[in-house]
Tab-separated table of N, CA and C and ligand atoms in Angstrom:
chain	number	residue	atom	x	y	z
D	1	MET	N	157.446	220.221	15.836
D	1	MET	CA	158.479	219.338	16.295
D	1	MET	C	159.266	218.714	15.368
D	2	LYS	N	160.685	218.972	15.339
D	2	LYS	CA	161.530	218.417	14.260
D	2	LYS	C	162.007	216.558	14.634
D	3	THR	N	162.274	215.854	13.640
D	3	THR	CA	162.420	214.727	13.989
D	3	THR	C	163.738	214.391	13.216
D	4	PHE	N	165.007	213.811	13.856
D	4	PHE	CA	166.248	213.593	13.350
D	4	PHE	C	166.520	212.028	13.396
D	5	LEU	N	167.109	211.567	12.053
D	5	LEU	CA	167.456	210.242	11.968
D	5	LEU	C	168.815	209.958	12.319
D	6	CYS	N	169.527	208.848	13.043
D	6	CYS	CA	170.704	208.528	12.826
D	6	CYS	C	170.827	207.622	11.711
D	7	LYS	N	171.692	208.124	10.669
D	7	LYS	CA	172.192	207.556	9.427
D	7	LYS	C	172.698	205.868	9.611
D	8	VAL	N	173.669	205.793	10.973
D	8	VAL	CA	174.032	204.834	11.147
D	8	VAL	C	173.423	203.489	11.674
D	9	CYS	N	172.724	203.889	13.029
D	9	CYS	CA	171.751	202.759	13.404
D	9	CYS	C	170.275	202.881	13.240
D	10	GLY	N	170.113	204.030	12.742
D	10	GLY	CA	168.705	204.303	12.738
D	10	GLY	C	167.700	204.842	13.913
D	11	HIS	N	168.870	205.193	15.022
D	11	HIS	CA	168.199	206.219	16.175
D	11	HIS	C	167.180	207.252	15.951
D	12	ILE	N	166.437	207.233	16.543
D	12	ILE	CA	165.586	208.837	16.501
D	12	ILE	C	165.925	209.868	17.740
D	13	GLU	N	165.881	210.889	17.228
D	13	GLU	CA	165.744	212.142	17.980
D	13	GLU	C	164.995	213.037	17.720
D	14	PHE	N	164.378	213.900	18.854
D	14	PHE	CA	163.399	214.629	18.682
D	14	PHE	C	164.046	216.360	18.770
D	15	ASN	N	163.427	217.311	18.104
D	15	ASN	CA	163.717	218.319	18.292
D	15	ASN	C	165.106	219.181	18.173
D	16	ALA	N	166.272	218.377	18.259
D	16	ALA	CA	167.477	218.428	17.616
D	16	ALA	C	168.546	217.304	17.624
D	17	ALA	N	169.314	217.460	16.757
D	17	ALA	CA	170.640	216.392	16.782
D	17	ALA	C	171.266	215.978	17.858
D	18	PRO	N	171.294	215.120	18.306
D	18	PRO	CA	172.620	215.188	19.521
D	18	PRO	C	174.044	215.360	19.372
D	19	ASP	N	174.705	215.416	20.268
D	19	ASP	CA	176.219	215.684	20.123
D	19	ASP	C	176.758	214.572	19.540
D	20	LYS	N	176.200	213.419	20.240
D	20	LYS	CA	176.762	212.029	20.006
D	20	LYS	C	175.452	211.319	19.973
D	21	CYS	N	175.471	210.081	19.121
D	21	CYS	CA	174.371	209.091	19.321
D	21	CYS	C	174.163	208.319	20.348
D	22	PRO	N	173.262	208.553	21.337
D	22	PRO	CA	173.030	207.518	22.331
D	22	PRO	C	173.229	206.058	22.142
D	23	VAL	N	172.911	205.830	21.132
D	23	VAL	CA	172.852	204.305	20.990
D	23	VAL	C	174.203	203.755	20.117
D	24	CYS	N	174.455	204.345	18.976
D	24	CYS	CA	175.795	204.065	18.377
D	24	CYS	C	177.102	204.473	18.868
D	25	GLY	N	176.752	206.315	19.157
D	25	GLY	CA	177.874	206.812	19.500
D	25	GLY	C	178.637	207.833	18.385
D	26	VAL	N	178.007	207.608	17.404
D	26	VAL	CA	178.511	208.544	15.921
D	26	VAL	C	178.160	209.877	16.456
D	27	THR	N	179.004	210.960	15.749
D	27	THR	CA	178.730	212.177	15.806
D	27	THR	C	177.528	213.085	15.170
D	28	LYS	N	177.340	214.094	15.801
D	28	LYS	CA	176.071	214.887	14.973
D	28	LYS	C	175.805	214.933	13.707
D	29	GLU	N	176.886	215.114	12.897
D	29	GLU	CA	176.846	214.848	11.211
D	29	GLU	C	176.273	214.073	10.501
D	30	ASN	N	176.233	212.872	11.329
D	30	ASN	CA	175.667	211.757	11.070
D	30	ASN	C	173.828	211.712	11.279
D	31	PHE	N	173.597	212.611	11.759
D	31	PHE	CA	172.166	212.906	11.771
D	31	PHE	C	171.413	213.586	10.733
D	32	ILE	N	170.229	213.327	10.304
D	32	ILE	CA	169.244	214.074	9.108
D	32	ILE	C	167.935	214.170	9.459
D	33	GLU	N	167.801	215.502	9.034
D	33	GLU	CA	166.335	215.614	9.811
D	33	GLU	C	165.464	214.825	8.643
D	34	GLN	N	164.308	214.168	9.222
D	34	GLN	CA	163.285	213.320	8.269
D	34	GLN	C	162.055	213.708	8.887
D	35	PRO	N	161.364	214.647	8.492
D	35	PRO	CA	159.994	215.345	9.006
D	35	PRO	C	159.089	214.050	9.188
D	36	ASP	N	159.244	212.854	7.926
D	36	ASP	CA	157.685	212.304	7.822
D	36	ASP	C	158.374	210.715	8.111
D	37	ILE	N	159.358	210.790	8.866
D	37	ILE	CA	160.053	209.118	9.274
D	37	ILE	C	158.925	208.428	9.821
D	38	ILE	N	158.315	208.815	10.524
D	38	ILE	CA	157.287	208.162	11.727
D	38	ILE	C	156.305	208.107	11.289
D	39	LYS	N	155.443	207.090	10.979
D	39	LYS	CA	154.158	206.751	10.282
D	39	LYS	C	153.085	207.229	11.313
D	40	LYS	N	151.971	207.760	11.000
D	40	LYS	CA	150.906	208.213	11.430
D	40	LYS	C	149.720	207.302	10.590
D	41	PRO	N	148.663	207.403	12.009
D	41	PRO	CA	147.398	206.711	11.088
D	41	PRO	C	146.652	207.581	9.973
D	42	GLY	N	146.322	206.954	8.725
D	42	GLY	CA	145.820	207.798	7.889
D	42	GLY	C	144.559	208.442	8.278
D	43	SER	N	143.602	207.666	9.182
D	43	SER	CA	142.345	208.418	9.525
D	43	SER	C	142.160	207.943	10.675
D	44	THR	N	141.264	208.260	11.718
D	44	THR	CA	140.507	208.169	12.602
D	44	THR	C	140.110	206.771	12.829
D	45	THR	N	140.043	205.795	11.780
D	45	THR	CA	139.546	204.395	11.840
D	45	THR	C	140.758	203.761	11.255
D	46	LEU	N	141.254	202.810	12.238
D	46	LEU	CA	142.466	202.425	12.447
D	46	LEU	C	142.204	201.059	11.244
D	47	GLY	N	143.137	200.808	10.264
D	47	GLY	CA	143.246	199.535	9.926
D	47	GLY	C	144.071	198.649	10.153
D	48	GLU	N	144.043	197.317	9.561
D	48	GLU	CA	144.822	196.035	10.036
D	48	GLU	C	146.822	196.648	10.189
D	49	PRO	N	147.467	197.399	9.052
D	49	PRO	CA	148.784	198.040	9.436
D	49	PRO	C	148.643	198.614	10.562
D	50	GLU	N	147.961	199.643	10.787
D	50	GLU	CA	147.918	200.607	12.058
D	50	GLU	C	147.914	199.580	13.400
D	51	LYS	N	147.009	198.678	13.468
D	51	LYS	CA	146.459	197.930	14.469
D	51	LYS	C	147.699	197.159	14.780
D	52	LYS	N	148.454	196.636	13.899
D	52	LYS	CA	149.551	195.810	14.050
D	52	LYS	C	150.946	196.934	14.522
D	53	HIS	N	150.979	197.868	13.962
D	53	HIS	CA	152.520	198.757	14.462
D	53	HIS	C	152.288	199.932	15.484
D	54	ILE	N	151.124	200.310	15.451
D	54	ILE	CA	151.034	201.833	16.357
D	54	ILE	C	151.119	200.795	17.751
D	55	PRO	N	152.308	201.709	18.714
D	55	PRO	CA	152.252	200.902	20.244
D	55	PRO	C	151.082	201.127	21.131
D	56	THR	N	150.883	199.965	21.882
D	56	THR	CA	150.053	200.309	22.915
D	56	THR	C	150.814	200.529	24.206
D	57	ILE	N	150.234	201.736	24.677
D	57	ILE	CA	151.121	201.924	25.942
D	57	ILE	C	150.294	201.815	27.273
D	58	ILE	N	150.553	201.204	28.222
D	58	ILE	CA	150.040	201.116	29.382
D	58	ILE	C	151.095	201.596	30.733
D	59	VAL	N	150.162	202.348	31.426
D	59	VAL	CA	151.062	203.157	32.531
D	59	VAL	C	150.593	202.213	33.847
D	60	VAL	N	151.467	201.540	34.523
D	60	VAL	CA	151.209	200.964	35.415
D	60	VAL	C	151.654	201.667	37.090
D	61	ARG	N	150.831	202.166	37.765
D	61	ARG	CA	151.190	202.951	38.871
D	61	ARG	C	152.165	202.224	39.752
D	62	LYS	N	151.508	200.836	39.941
D	62	LYS	CA	152.279	200.105	41.027
D	62	LYS	C	153.299	199.022	40.528
D	63	CYS	N	154.475	199.153	41.006
D	63	CYS	CA	155.599	198.523	40.752
D	63	CYS	C	156.064	197.498	41.778
D	64	GLY	N	156.113	196.093	41.310
D	64	GLY	CA	156.401	194.998	42.447
D	64	GLY	C	157.892	195.117	42.616
D	65	LEU	N	158.900	195.595	41.595
D	65	LEU	CA	160.209	195.472	41.827
D	65	LEU	C	160.778	196.519	42.425
D	66	ILE	N	160.198	197.643	42.669
D	66	ILE	CA	160.778	198.885	43.195
D	66	ILE	C	159.644	199.646	43.829
D	67	PRO	N	159.417	198.833	44.729
D	67	PRO	CA	157.962	199.436	45.596
D	67	PRO	C	158.112	201.019	45.966
D	68	GLU	N	159.353	201.208	46.329
D	68	GLU	CA	159.199	202.719	46.959
D	68	GLU	C	159.129	203.686	45.901
D	69	GLY	N	158.112	203.827	45.002
D	69	GLY	CA	158.054	205.269	44.212
D	69	GLY	C	158.485	204.571	42.730
D	70	CYS	N	158.017	204.257	41.947
D	70	CYS	CA	158.370	203.606	40.385
D	70	CYS	C	157.092	204.067	39.710
D	71	VAL	N	156.920	204.373	38.745
D	71	VAL	CA	156.110	204.296	37.862
D	71	VAL	C	156.280	203.258	36.745
D	72	ASP	N	155.503	202.145	36.622
D	72	ASP	CA	155.876	201.031	35.291
D	72	ASP	C	155.300	201.370	34.307
D	73	VAL	N	156.155	201.426	32.798
D	73	VAL	CA	155.346	201.452	31.682
D	73	VAL	C	155.508	200.341	30.970
D	74	HIS	N	154.382	199.804	30.266
D	74	HIS	CA	154.579	198.567	29.504
D	74	HIS	C	154.215	198.935	27.890
D	75	VAL	N	154.800	198.577	26.905
D	75	VAL	CA	154.469	198.931	25.769
D	75	VAL	C	154.316	197.522	24.916
D	76	LYS	N	153.259	197.463	24.005
D	76	LYS	CA	153.093	196.237	23.305
D	76	LYS	C	152.729	196.832	21.958
D	77	VAL	N	153.518	196.037	20.717
D	77	VAL	CA	153.118	196.465	19.342
D	77	VAL	C	152.316	195.334	18.868
D	78	GLY	N	151.085	195.524	18.301
D	78	GLY	CA	150.416	196.820	18.643
D	78	GLY	C	149.056	196.305	19.343
D	79	GLU	N	147.897	196.889	18.750
D	79	GLU	CA	146.743	196.225	19.161
D	79	GLU	C	146.298	194.970	18.851
D	80	ILE	N	146.661	194.548	17.536
D	80	ILE	CA	146.948	193.194	16.930
D	80	ILE	C	148.327	193.178	17.055
D	81	GLU	N	148.831	191.758	17.869
D	81	GLU	CA	149.983	191.726	18.276
D	81	GLU	C	151.019	191.604	16.565
D	82	HIS	N	152.191	192.204	16.646
D	82	HIS	CA	152.768	192.306	15.416
D	82	HIS	C	153.594	191.018	15.359
D	83	PRO	N	153.889	190.447	14.230
D	83	PRO	CA	154.834	189.229	13.992
D	83	PRO	C	156.290	189.422	14.531
D	84	MET	N	156.857	188.454	15.475
D	84	MET	CA	158.267	188.405	15.345
D	84	MET	C	158.831	187.299	15.174
D	85	GLN	N	158.905	187.113	13.641
D	85	GLN	CA	159.758	186.094	12.540
D	85	GLN	C	160.906	186.893	12.122
D	86	LYS	N	161.845	185.926	11.541
D	86	LYS	CA	163.034	186.390	11.058
D	86	LYS	C	162.655	187.551	9.915
D	87	GLU	N	161.825	187.157	9.070
D	87	GLU	CA	161.680	188.019	7.876
D	87	GLU	C	160.906	189.273	8.333
D	88	HIS	N	160.180	189.274	9.365
D	88	HIS	CA	159.289	190.269	9.893
D	88	HIS	C	159.016	190.387	11.511
D	89	TYR	N	159.754	191.775	11.859
D	89	TYR	CA	159.595	191.963	13.252
D	89	TYR	C	159.961	193.225	13.523
D	90	ILE	N	159.652	193.364	15.239
D	90	ILE	CA	160.201	194.897	15.678
D	90	ILE	C	161.497	194.813	15.999
D	91	MET	N	162.219	195.433	15.594
D	91	MET	CA	163.920	195.714	16.131
D	91	MET	C	164.044	196.190	17.279
D	92	ASN	N	163.257	197.432	17.564
D	92	ASN	CA	163.469	197.997	19.031
D	92	ASN	C	162.129	198.948	19.145
D	93	ILE	N	162.362	199.143	20.386
D	93	ILE	CA	161.306	199.874	21.213
D	93	ILE	C	162.053	200.941	21.830
D	94	ASP	N	161.813	202.323	21.419
D	94	ASP	CA	162.311	203.211	22.279
D	94	ASP	C	161.554	204.328	23.066
D	95	PHE	N	162.177	204.693	24.229
D	95	PHE	CA	161.112	205.531	24.976
D	95	PHE	C	161.694	206.902	24.988
D	96	TYR	N	160.940	207.994	25.278
D	96	TYR	CA	161.217	209.585	25.321
D	96	TYR	C	160.267	209.989	26.630
D	97	LEU	N	160.947	210.728	27.437
D	97	LEU	CA	160.267	211.419	28.046
D	97	LEU	C	160.074	213.085	27.803
D	98	ASP	N	159.121	213.991	27.482
D	98	ASP	CA	158.675	214.941	27.073
D	98	ASP	C	159.864	215.198	25.836
D	99	LYS	N	160.033	214.241	24.976
D	99	LYS	CA	160.796	214.241	23.931
D	99	LYS	C	162.203	213.948	23.891
D	100	LYS	N	162.609	213.889	25.151
D	100	LYS	CA	163.869	213.646	25.252
D	100	LYS	C	164.018	211.797	25.444
D	101	TYR	N	165.204	211.435	24.727
D	101	TYR	CA	165.574	210.025	24.662
D	101	TYR	C	165.800	209.552	25.912
D	102	ILE	N	165.136	208.410	26.791
D	102	ILE	CA	165.651	207.623	27.680
D	102	ILE	C	165.842	206.179	27.802
D	103	ALA	N	165.261	205.688	26.707
D	103	ALA	CA	165.553	204.505	26.916
D	103	ALA	C	165.412	203.763	25.395
D	104	HIS	N	166.725	202.745	24.967
D	104	HIS	CA	166.616	201.951	23.877
D	104	HIS	C	166.149	200.349	24.223
D	105	VAL	N	165.439	199.696	23.881
D	105	VAL	CA	165.040	198.284	23.967
D	105	VAL	C	165.247	197.427	22.657
D	106	ALA	N	166.417	197.040	22.515
D	106	ALA	CA	166.321	196.017	21.307
D	106	ALA	C	166.039	194.740	21.329
D	107	LEU	N	165.476	194.410	20.125
D	107	LEU	CA	164.488	193.032	20.297
D	107	LEU	C	165.213	192.193	19.145
D	108	ALA	N	165.276	190.771	19.303
D	108	ALA	CA	165.436	189.774	18.447
D	108	ALA	C	164.371	188.983	18.087
D	109	PRO	N	164.157	188.641	16.700
D	109	PRO	CA	163.143	187.775	16.475
D	109	PRO	C	162.674	186.428	17.025
D	110	GLU	N	161.472	186.001	16.972
D	110	GLU	CA	161.394	184.580	17.413
D	110	GLU	C	161.022	184.280	18.774
D	111	SER	N	162.050	184.848	19.620
D	111	SER	CA	161.886	184.237	21.223
D	111	SER	C	160.991	185.215	22.290
D	112	VAL	N	160.808	186.537	21.742
D	112	VAL	CA	160.035	187.629	22.462
D	112	VAL	C	158.891	188.059	21.662
D	113	HIS	N	157.942	188.366	22.581
D	113	HIS	CA	156.714	189.198	22.198
D	113	HIS	C	157.629	190.611	21.695
D	114	PRO	N	156.548	191.235	20.989
D	114	PRO	CA	156.934	192.834	20.346
D	114	PRO	C	156.658	193.431	21.656
D	115	ALA	N	157.388	193.519	22.997
D	115	ALA	CA	156.835	194.558	23.997
D	115	ALA	C	158.156	194.754	24.668
D	116	ALA	N	157.772	195.684	25.688
D	116	ALA	CA	158.998	196.215	26.239
D	116	ALA	C	158.330	196.970	27.780
D	117	ALA	N	159.174	196.957	28.673
D	117	ALA	CA	158.863	197.926	30.113
D	117	ALA	C	160.026	198.324	30.542
D	118	LEU	N	159.419	199.281	31.123
D	118	LEU	CA	160.489	200.457	31.746
D	118	LEU	C	160.052	200.676	33.353
D	119	HIS	N	160.734	201.101	33.978
D	119	HIS	CA	160.919	201.421	35.623
D	119	HIS	C	161.165	202.743	35.838
D	120	LEU	N	160.354	203.850	35.475
D	120	LEU	CA	160.441	205.186	35.621
D	120	LEU	C	160.525	205.992	36.958
D	121	LYS	N	161.750	206.878	37.049
D	121	LYS	CA	161.654	207.652	38.014
D	121	LYS	C	160.867	208.745	38.116
D	122	ALA	N	160.675	209.239	36.925
D	122	ALA	CA	159.484	210.331	36.890
D	122	ALA	C	158.055	209.884	36.933
D	123	ASN	N	157.276	210.737	37.462
D	123	ASN	CA	155.852	210.345	37.658
D	123	ASN	C	155.072	211.470	36.982
D	124	SER	N	155.693	212.170	35.940
D	124	SER	CA	154.938	213.345	35.358
D	124	SER	C	155.357	213.592	33.900
D	125	GLY	N	154.752	214.003	32.925
D	125	GLY	CA	155.239	214.340	31.697
D	125	GLY	C	154.570	213.527	30.435
D	126	THR	N	155.185	213.825	29.465
D	126	THR	CA	154.745	212.935	28.322
D	126	THR	C	155.636	211.752	27.774
D	127	LEU	N	155.286	210.537	27.747
D	127	LEU	CA	156.043	209.429	27.650
D	127	LEU	C	155.449	209.063	26.001
D	128	THR	N	156.637	208.909	25.242
D	128	THR	CA	156.578	208.586	23.596
D	128	THR	C	157.132	207.105	23.656
D	129	ALA	N	156.678	206.414	23.188
D	129	ALA	CA	156.962	205.055	22.470
D	129	ALA	C	157.501	205.137	20.988
D	130	VAL	N	158.325	204.786	20.677
D	130	VAL	CA	158.425	204.557	19.002
D	130	VAL	C	159.163	202.996	18.673
D	131	GLU	N	158.427	202.667	17.795
D	131	GLU	CA	158.614	201.230	17.494
D	131	GLU	C	159.443	201.116	16.019
D	132	ARG	N	160.332	200.170	15.806
D	132	ARG	CA	160.887	200.146	14.344
D	132	ARG	C	160.699	198.661	13.876
D	133	CYS	N	159.564	198.895	12.901
D	133	CYS	CA	159.560	197.267	12.105
D	133	CYS	C	160.786	197.329	10.876
D	134	ASN	N	161.299	195.954	10.817
D	134	ASN	CA	162.381	195.826	9.920
D	134	ASN	C	161.356	196.284	8.331
D	135	LEU	N	160.575	195.954	8.324
D	135	LEU	CA	159.864	196.048	6.981
D	135	LEU	C	158.913	197.241	6.584
D	136	HIS	N	158.335	197.872	7.907
D	136	HIS	CA	157.425	198.799	7.806
D	136	HIS	C	157.957	200.240	8.496
D	137	GLY	N	159.052	200.042	9.264
D	137	GLY	CA	159.411	201.569	9.561
D	137	GLY	C	158.897	201.810	10.985
D	138	TYR	N	159.021	203.134	11.000
D	138	TYR	CA	158.995	203.415	12.504
D	138	TYR	C	157.470	204.120	12.630
D	139	TRP	N	157.224	203.724	14.188
D	139	TRP	CA	155.634	203.892	14.485
D	139	TRP	C	155.505	204.556	15.951
D	140	MET	N	154.803	205.478	16.323
D	140	MET	CA	154.805	205.718	17.332
D	140	MET	C	153.584	205.785	18.320
D	141	ALA	N	153.478	206.443	19.735
D	141	ALA	CA	152.340	206.705	20.501
D	141	ALA	C	152.603	207.319	21.541
D	142	GLU	N	151.748	208.174	21.885
D	142	GLU	CA	152.200	209.297	23.398
D	142	GLU	C	151.081	209.038	24.417
D	143	THR	N	151.442	209.250	25.742
D	143	THR	CA	150.516	209.183	26.500
D	143	THR	C	151.179	210.220	27.600
D	144	SER	N	150.392	210.646	28.593
D	144	SER	CA	150.461	211.670	29.720
D	144	SER	C	150.716	210.602	30.844
D	145	LEU	N	151.934	210.498	31.527
D	145	LEU	CA	152.258	210.005	32.993
D	145	LEU	C	151.466	210.556	33.898
S	1	FE2	FE1	155.631	194.929	10.225
């Protein structure tokens, strides 16, 4: 699987560069292939940096907002909550279904927790969450719906 980065806004796409960046709107030429941009745990024993950056995904089958068929997905960064200070914070949490981009949640420091939620119409497939830390880059997690 290939990973592409938008040089303008930092958006990540999988498999192929899109004709237009879905976040900032620039053309395909602004995407570069970056195979190692998303950090992965160095071993199966997670240290504190991993515990603070790897997203935790919780799939909630029941939705209180859209009761007629909705799969809620909650994402928190990370197992140890990541800081949300001006100098060090989670800039965004993006969601992908079967590696296709579906949502971008931008976060500002200080007032919010490093977390996001989505209300999915899909009830099967692989859900990927990618978070971007302003100091430590991109981290991801995946789960099956
Ligand atoms: Fe960080």
